[in-house]
Amino acid sequence: MSKVHIFNAGPCKLPQQALDRSIEAIKDFAGTGVSVLSISHRTKEWDAVMDECRAQWKELLSIPDDYEVIFLGGGASLQFLYVAFNYLEHKAGYLDTGVWAHKALKEAQGIGQASALACSADRNYCYIPKGYEIPSDLDYFHITTNNTIYGTEIKTDMDCPVPLIADMSSDILSRRVDVSKYAMIYGGAQKNAGPAGVTFAIIRRDTLGKVSRYIPTMLDYRTHIDKLSMFNTPPVFSIFVMNETLRWLRGIGGIDAIHALNQQKADTLYAEIDRNPLFTGTADKEDRSIMNVCFVPAPGYESLQDEFLAFTKARNIIGIKGHRSVGGFRASLYNACDMEDVQALVSAMQDFEKEHK
Ligand SMILES: *Cc1c(COP(=O)(O)O)cnc(C)c1O
């Protein structure tokens, strides 16, 4: 079969090396003669994977020593609740930059007092709000660094007068992050770090233990920190594939190398969107995401939407239908998506233009 160009918003395309190693491990994990799907998580061979995975996260993101890295189930969506349970005592502030940010806020409001300090719903979340005040009496301020559905991104680590908590589901490991600016960072692995089924959390230890409520055992970050993410059975296979994905990332040069490549991919695609009279970008230019590139047919060309989807599908380009709340197209340029994939999409846009001018 000829190469399929995968632009899925999540689960993401994964590096071939990680897929190949995972296939081998399904047959025989670490020379044990047992499949990774059947291996006990209470073995030294499995401990080695957990240790390596944590160490790779710490190395790739230069995570300071006073932070813990844990792996959980339930997706980023369950983290919306975890965050409120573990951090919300009096009140919290949220930056409402899209559907996921809004869902995070809603979960916190079910636990205590939480509100949006700023919101970009007035223009269908096509920008990142600026110039708002962060009150100094908040327990924490929650942001969503990359808005997967709208293609907007907070690309710098802000100075925040209160503990800063970030959902980085869809841009973690795509660029360098100053982890020391955050009290905690979390996300579902399936956008950039691995397959679905595992959730990562990076937590500064001294930010925990400050709320008075009872925290259910499974929802208490300290449970998972104390038990090295194995209080109960971890998502073994998902962690295995994530570890292999991180090995690949380190092998190609780590965060600075992937960031340069991601920037090049995004610049190439945005340049074509801005040049091509048939298409127009939806996010404000200064807030454009380097991970999720959203665009629609230019005014007057709306009727070409389905035709372009069929045109690209015939060229094995998949996953570019935009989220229903924005419409149009979205190409997700996660780490494993390469320049060849981006070139295939750009060529398709150029050939489509020739057919319609
Ligand atoms: C996909 C996504 C989520 C939801 O992740 P799940 O793991 O499916 O719960 C949350 N936040 C952001 C920014 C996302 O892109």
Coordinates of C-alpha atoms and ligand atoms in Angstrom, one line a residue:
M1 CA 0.0 0.0 0.0
S2 CA 1.3 3.5 -0.8
K3 CA 2.1 5.9 2.0
V4 CA -0.8 7.3 3.9
H5 CA -0.3 10.9 5.1
I6 CA -1.9 11.0 8.5
F7 CA -3.0 14.4 9.9
N8 CA -5.3 13.1 12.6
A9 CA -5.9 15.4 15.5
G10 CA -5.6 12.4 17.9
P11 CA -4.7 9.7 18.3
C12 CA -1.7 10.9 16.4
K13 CA 0.6 9.4 13.8
L14 CA 3.4 7.6 15.7
P15 CA 7.0 7.0 14.6
Q16 CA 7.5 3.8 12.6
Q17 CA 10.4 2.8 14.9
A18 CA 8.0 2.9 17.9
L19 CA 5.5 0.8 16.1
D20 CA 8.0 -1.8 15.0
R21 CA 9.5 -2.1 18.5
S22 CA 6.0 -2.4 19.9
I23 CA 5.1 -5.2 17.5
E24 CA 8.2 -7.1 18.5
A25 CA 7.3 -6.6 22.2
I26 CA 3.8 -8.0 21.7
K27 CA 5.6 -11.2 20.5
D28 CA 8.4 -11.2 23.1
F29 CA 8.9 -8.6 25.7
A30 CA 12.6 -7.9 26.6
G31 CA 13.6 -11.5 25.9
T32 CA 11.2 -12.9 28.6
G33 CA 9.3 -15.1 26.1
V34 CA 6.1 -13.3 27.4
S35 CA 4.1 -10.7 25.4
V36 CA 4.2 -7.2 26.8
L37 CA 0.4 -7.6 26.8
S38 CA 0.7 -10.4 29.4
I39 CA 3.7 -9.3 31.3
S40 CA 3.2 -8.7 35.1
H41 CA 3.7 -5.1 36.0
R42 CA 5.4 -6.5 39.2
T43 CA 8.5 -7.7 37.3
K44 CA 12.0 -6.2 37.1
E45 CA 11.7 -6.1 33.3
W46 CA 8.6 -3.9 33.6
D47 CA 10.1 -1.7 36.3
A48 CA 12.9 -1.0 33.9
V49 CA 10.5 0.4 31.4
M50 CA 8.8 2.6 34.0
D51 CA 12.1 3.9 35.2
E52 CA 13.3 4.6 31.6
C53 CA 10.0 6.3 30.7
R54 CA 10.2 8.7 33.7
A55 CA 13.9 9.4 33.0
Q56 CA 13.2 10.2 29.4
W57 CA 10.5 12.6 30.2
K58 CA 12.8 14.3 32.7
E59 CA 15.7 14.5 30.3
L60 CA 13.7 15.6 27.2
L61 CA 12.0 18.5 29.1
S62 CA 14.9 19.2 31.5
I63 CA 12.4 18.7 34.4
P64 CA 13.8 20.0 37.7
D65 CA 14.5 17.6 40.5
D66 CA 11.6 18.8 42.7
Y67 CA 9.1 17.6 40.1
E68 CA 7.5 14.2 39.8
V69 CA 6.4 12.6 36.5
I70 CA 3.4 10.2 36.8
F71 CA 1.4 8.1 34.4
L72 CA -2.4 7.7 34.9
G73 CA -5.5 6.5 33.1
G74 CA -8.7 8.4 32.3
G75 CA -7.3 10.9 29.7
A76 CA -6.8 14.6 30.0
S77 CA -10.6 14.9 30.7
L78 CA -10.2 13.2 34.0
Q79 CA -7.4 15.5 34.9
F80 CA -9.9 18.4 34.8
L81 CA -11.4 16.8 37.9
Y82 CA -8.0 15.7 39.5
V83 CA -6.8 19.3 39.3
A84 CA -9.8 20.7 41.1
F85 CA -9.7 18.0 43.8
N86 CA -6.0 18.4 44.5
Y87 CA -5.6 22.2 44.2
L88 CA -8.9 24.0 44.6
E89 CA -9.4 25.3 48.2
H90 CA -10.9 28.9 47.9
K91 CA -11.0 29.9 44.3
A92 CA -9.4 29.3 40.9
G93 CA -9.0 31.2 37.7
Y94 CA -9.2 29.7 34.2
L95 CA -8.4 31.0 30.7
D96 CA -11.3 30.1 28.5
T97 CA -9.7 29.5 25.1
G98 CA -11.8 26.7 23.7
V99 CA -13.9 23.6 24.3
W100 CA -11.3 21.8 26.3
A101 CA -10.5 24.8 28.5
H102 CA -14.2 25.3 29.1
K103 CA -14.7 21.7 30.1
A104 CA -11.8 22.0 32.5
L105 CA -13.5 25.1 34.1
K106 CA -16.8 23.3 34.3
E107 CA -15.3 20.4 36.2
A108 CA -13.7 22.8 38.7
Q109 CA -17.0 24.6 39.2
G110 CA -18.5 21.3 40.3
I111 CA -16.0 21.2 43.1
G112 CA -15.7 24.8 44.2
Q113 CA -15.4 28.4 43.1
A114 CA -13.8 28.8 39.7
S115 CA -14.3 31.4 37.0
A116 CA -12.9 32.4 33.6
L117 CA -10.5 35.4 33.9
A118 CA -10.7 35.9 30.1
C119 CA -12.5 34.2 27.2
S120 CA -12.2 34.3 23.5
A121 CA -15.6 32.8 22.6
D122 CA -16.7 36.2 21.1
R123 CA -14.7 35.3 17.9
N124 CA -15.2 31.5 18.1
Y125 CA -11.9 31.1 20.0
C126 CA -9.7 32.2 17.1
Y127 CA -7.3 34.1 19.4
I128 CA -5.6 34.0 22.8
P129 CA -7.0 36.7 25.2
K130 CA -4.4 39.2 26.3
G131 CA -4.1 42.0 28.9
Y132 CA -6.2 40.4 31.6
E133 CA -5.4 40.5 35.3
I134 CA -4.5 37.5 37.4
P135 CA -5.7 38.1 41.0
S136 CA -3.0 37.2 43.6
D137 CA -5.4 35.3 45.9
L138 CA -6.2 32.5 43.5
D139 CA -5.2 28.9 44.4
Y140 CA -4.1 28.4 40.8
F141 CA -4.5 29.7 37.3
H142 CA -5.3 27.1 34.6
I143 CA -4.4 27.5 30.9
T144 CA -4.7 25.3 27.9
T145 CA -1.5 26.0 26.0
N146 CA -2.6 24.6 22.6
N147 CA -6.2 24.7 21.5
T148 CA -6.4 21.6 19.4
I149 CA -9.8 22.5 17.8
Y150 CA -9.1 26.1 16.9
G151 CA -5.4 26.0 16.1
T152 CA -4.3 28.7 18.6
E153 CA -1.4 28.3 21.0
I154 CA 0.2 30.1 23.9
K155 CA 3.8 29.8 22.8
T156 CA 5.6 31.3 25.7
D157 CA 5.8 30.3 29.4
M158 CA 4.1 33.1 31.3
D159 CA 5.1 34.7 34.6
C160 CA 2.2 34.0 36.9
P161 CA 1.7 35.4 40.4
V162 CA -0.1 32.2 41.5
P163 CA 0.6 28.5 40.8
L164 CA 0.2 27.9 37.1
I165 CA -1.4 24.7 35.8
A166 CA -1.4 23.8 32.2
D167 CA -3.2 21.3 29.9
M168 CA -0.5 20.6 27.3
S169 CA -2.2 17.6 25.7
S170 CA -1.6 18.8 22.2
D171 CA 1.7 20.6 22.3
I172 CA 3.8 18.8 24.9
L173 CA 7.2 17.7 23.6
S174 CA 6.8 19.9 20.5
R175 CA 8.9 22.7 21.8
R176 CA 11.0 23.7 24.9
V177 CA 9.0 24.5 28.0
D178 CA 10.3 26.1 31.2
V179 CA 8.8 23.6 33.5
S180 CA 9.8 25.6 36.6
K181 CA 7.2 28.2 35.7
Y182 CA 4.4 25.6 36.3
A183 CA 3.0 24.0 39.4
M184 CA 1.8 21.2 37.2
I185 CA 1.4 20.2 33.6
Y186 CA -0.8 17.4 32.3
G187 CA -2.1 15.9 29.1
G188 CA -3.4 12.8 27.3
A189 CA -0.5 11.1 25.6
Q190 CA -2.3 10.5 22.3
K191 CA -1.7 13.9 20.7
N192 CA 2.1 13.9 20.7
A193 CA 3.6 11.6 23.3
G194 CA 2.3 8.1 22.5
P195 CA -0.9 6.2 21.9
A196 CA -4.3 6.6 23.7
G197 CA -4.7 5.1 27.1
V198 CA -2.1 6.9 29.2
T199 CA -2.1 10.4 30.7
F200 CA 1.0 12.2 31.9
A201 CA 1.3 14.6 34.8
I202 CA 4.3 16.6 35.8
I203 CA 3.9 17.9 39.3
R204 CA 6.0 20.1 41.6
R205 CA 5.9 18.1 44.9
D206 CA 5.5 21.0 47.2
T207 CA 2.3 22.3 45.5
L208 CA 0.3 19.3 46.8
G209 CA -1.3 18.8 50.2
K210 CA -2.7 22.3 50.5
V211 CA -6.4 21.5 50.4
S212 CA -8.6 20.5 53.3
R213 CA -11.1 18.2 51.5
Y214 CA -11.0 14.5 51.5
I215 CA -9.4 13.4 48.2
P216 CA -10.5 9.9 47.0
T217 CA -7.4 7.6 46.9
M218 CA -7.4 7.2 43.1
L219 CA -7.8 11.0 42.6
D220 CA -5.0 12.0 44.9
Y221 CA -1.8 12.7 43.0
R222 CA 0.2 11.7 46.1
T223 CA -1.1 8.1 45.8
H224 CA 0.4 7.8 42.4
I225 CA 3.6 9.6 43.2
D226 CA 4.2 7.4 46.3
K227 CA 3.6 4.2 44.3
L228 CA 5.6 5.3 41.2
S229 CA 2.4 5.2 39.1
M230 CA 1.7 1.6 40.0
F231 CA -0.8 1.9 42.9
N232 CA -3.0 -0.2 40.6
T233 CA -2.3 -1.8 37.2
P234 CA -1.0 0.9 34.9
P235 CA -1.8 1.0 31.2
V236 CA 1.1 -1.2 30.5
F237 CA 1.0 -1.3 26.7
S238 CA 0.3 2.4 26.3
I239 CA 3.3 3.2 28.5
F240 CA 5.5 0.8 26.5
V241 CA 4.6 2.5 23.2
M242 CA 5.1 6.0 24.8
N243 CA 8.5 4.9 26.0
E244 CA 9.4 3.9 22.5
T245 CA 8.1 7.1 21.1
L246 CA 10.3 9.0 23.6
R247 CA 13.3 6.9 22.5
W248 CA 12.7 7.9 18.9
L249 CA 12.4 11.5 19.9
R250 CA 15.7 11.4 21.8
G251 CA 17.3 9.6 18.9
I252 CA 16.5 12.3 16.4
G253 CA 17.9 15.0 18.7
G254 CA 15.3 15.7 21.3
I255 CA 13.2 18.8 21.8
D256 CA 15.3 21.4 20.1
A257 CA 15.6 19.3 16.9
I258 CA 11.8 18.5 16.9
H259 CA 10.9 22.1 17.5
A260 CA 12.9 23.2 14.5
L261 CA 11.3 20.6 12.4
N262 CA 7.8 21.5 13.7
Q263 CA 8.4 25.2 13.0
Q264 CA 9.4 24.4 9.5
K265 CA 6.4 22.2 8.9
A266 CA 4.0 24.8 10.2
D267 CA 5.7 27.7 8.3
T268 CA 5.5 25.7 5.1
L269 CA 1.8 25.0 5.5
Y270 CA 0.8 28.4 6.7
A271 CA 2.7 30.0 3.8
E272 CA 0.7 28.0 1.3
I273 CA -2.6 28.9 3.1
D274 CA -1.7 32.6 2.9
R275 CA -0.6 32.3 -0.7
N276 CA -3.4 30.2 -2.1
P277 CA -6.4 32.2 -3.1
L278 CA -8.7 29.2 -2.4
F279 CA -8.0 29.0 1.3
T280 CA -7.8 31.2 4.4
G281 CA -6.5 30.6 7.9
T282 CA -8.9 30.8 10.8
A283 CA -6.7 31.7 13.8
D284 CA -5.2 35.2 14.3
K285 CA -1.7 35.1 12.9
E286 CA 0.2 35.9 16.1
D287 CA -1.6 33.1 17.9
R288 CA -1.3 30.4 15.3
S289 CA -0.5 26.9 16.6
I290 CA 2.5 25.0 15.2
M291 CA 0.6 21.7 15.9
N292 CA -2.9 22.2 14.6
V293 CA -3.3 24.2 11.5
C294 CA -6.9 25.3 10.8
F295 CA -8.1 26.7 7.5
V296 CA -11.3 27.1 5.6
P297 CA -12.2 27.8 1.9
A298 CA -11.7 31.5 1.1
P299 CA -14.9 33.6 0.8
G300 CA -16.6 32.7 -2.5
Y301 CA -15.1 29.1 -2.5
E302 CA -17.3 27.7 0.3
S303 CA -18.8 25.1 -2.0
L304 CA -15.4 23.5 -2.6
Q305 CA -15.1 22.1 0.9
D306 CA -16.3 18.5 0.3
E307 CA -14.6 18.5 -3.1
F308 CA -11.2 19.3 -1.5
L309 CA -11.7 16.6 1.1
A310 CA -12.3 14.0 -1.6
F311 CA -9.4 15.4 -3.7
T312 CA -7.0 14.9 -0.8
K313 CA -8.4 11.5 0.2
A314 CA -7.6 10.3 -3.3
R315 CA -4.0 11.2 -2.6
N316 CA -4.0 9.2 0.7
I317 CA -4.1 12.4 2.8
I318 CA -6.3 11.7 5.8
G319 CA -7.6 13.3 9.0
I320 CA -7.8 16.9 7.6
K321 CA -11.5 17.5 8.2
G322 CA -11.9 20.4 10.6
H323 CA -13.7 20.0 13.9
R324 CA -17.4 20.5 13.5
S325 CA -17.4 23.7 15.6
V326 CA -14.9 25.4 13.2
G327 CA -15.6 23.6 9.9
G328 CA -13.2 23.6 7.0
F329 CA -9.9 21.8 7.5
R330 CA -7.4 21.0 10.2
A331 CA -4.0 19.5 9.6
S332 CA -2.4 18.3 12.8
L333 CA 1.4 18.4 12.5
Y334 CA 2.4 16.4 15.5
N335 CA 5.9 15.3 16.0
A336 CA 5.8 12.1 13.9
C337 CA 4.3 13.9 10.9
D338 CA 7.2 14.7 8.6
M339 CA 8.0 17.2 5.9
E340 CA 7.0 14.6 3.2
D341 CA 3.5 14.6 4.7
V342 CA 3.3 18.4 4.7
Q343 CA 4.7 18.6 1.1
A344 CA 2.0 16.1 0.0
L345 CA -0.7 18.4 1.4
V346 CA 0.8 21.6 0.0
S347 CA 1.1 19.9 -3.5
A348 CA -2.6 18.9 -3.2
M349 CA -3.6 22.5 -2.4
Q350 CA -1.6 23.8 -5.4
D351 CA -3.0 21.2 -7.8
F352 CA -6.5 21.9 -6.5
E353 CA -6.0 25.6 -7.1
K354 CA -5.0 24.9 -10.8
E355 CA -8.2 23.0 -11.3
H356 CA -10.4 25.8 -10.0
K357 CA -8.8 29.0 -11.2
Ligands
LIG1 C1 -7.8 16.0 23.2 C2 -7.7 17.0 24.3 C3 -8.2 16.8 25.6 C4 -9.0 15.6 25.9 O1 -8.2 14.5 26.0 P1 -8.7 13.0 26.5 O2 -7.4 12.3 26.8 O3 -9.4 12.5 25.3 O4 -9.6 13.2 27.6 C5 -8.0 17.8 26.5 N1 -7.4 18.9 26.3 C6 -6.8 19.1 25.1 C7 -6.0 20.4 24.8 C8 -6.9 18.2 24.1 O5 -6.4 18.4 22.8

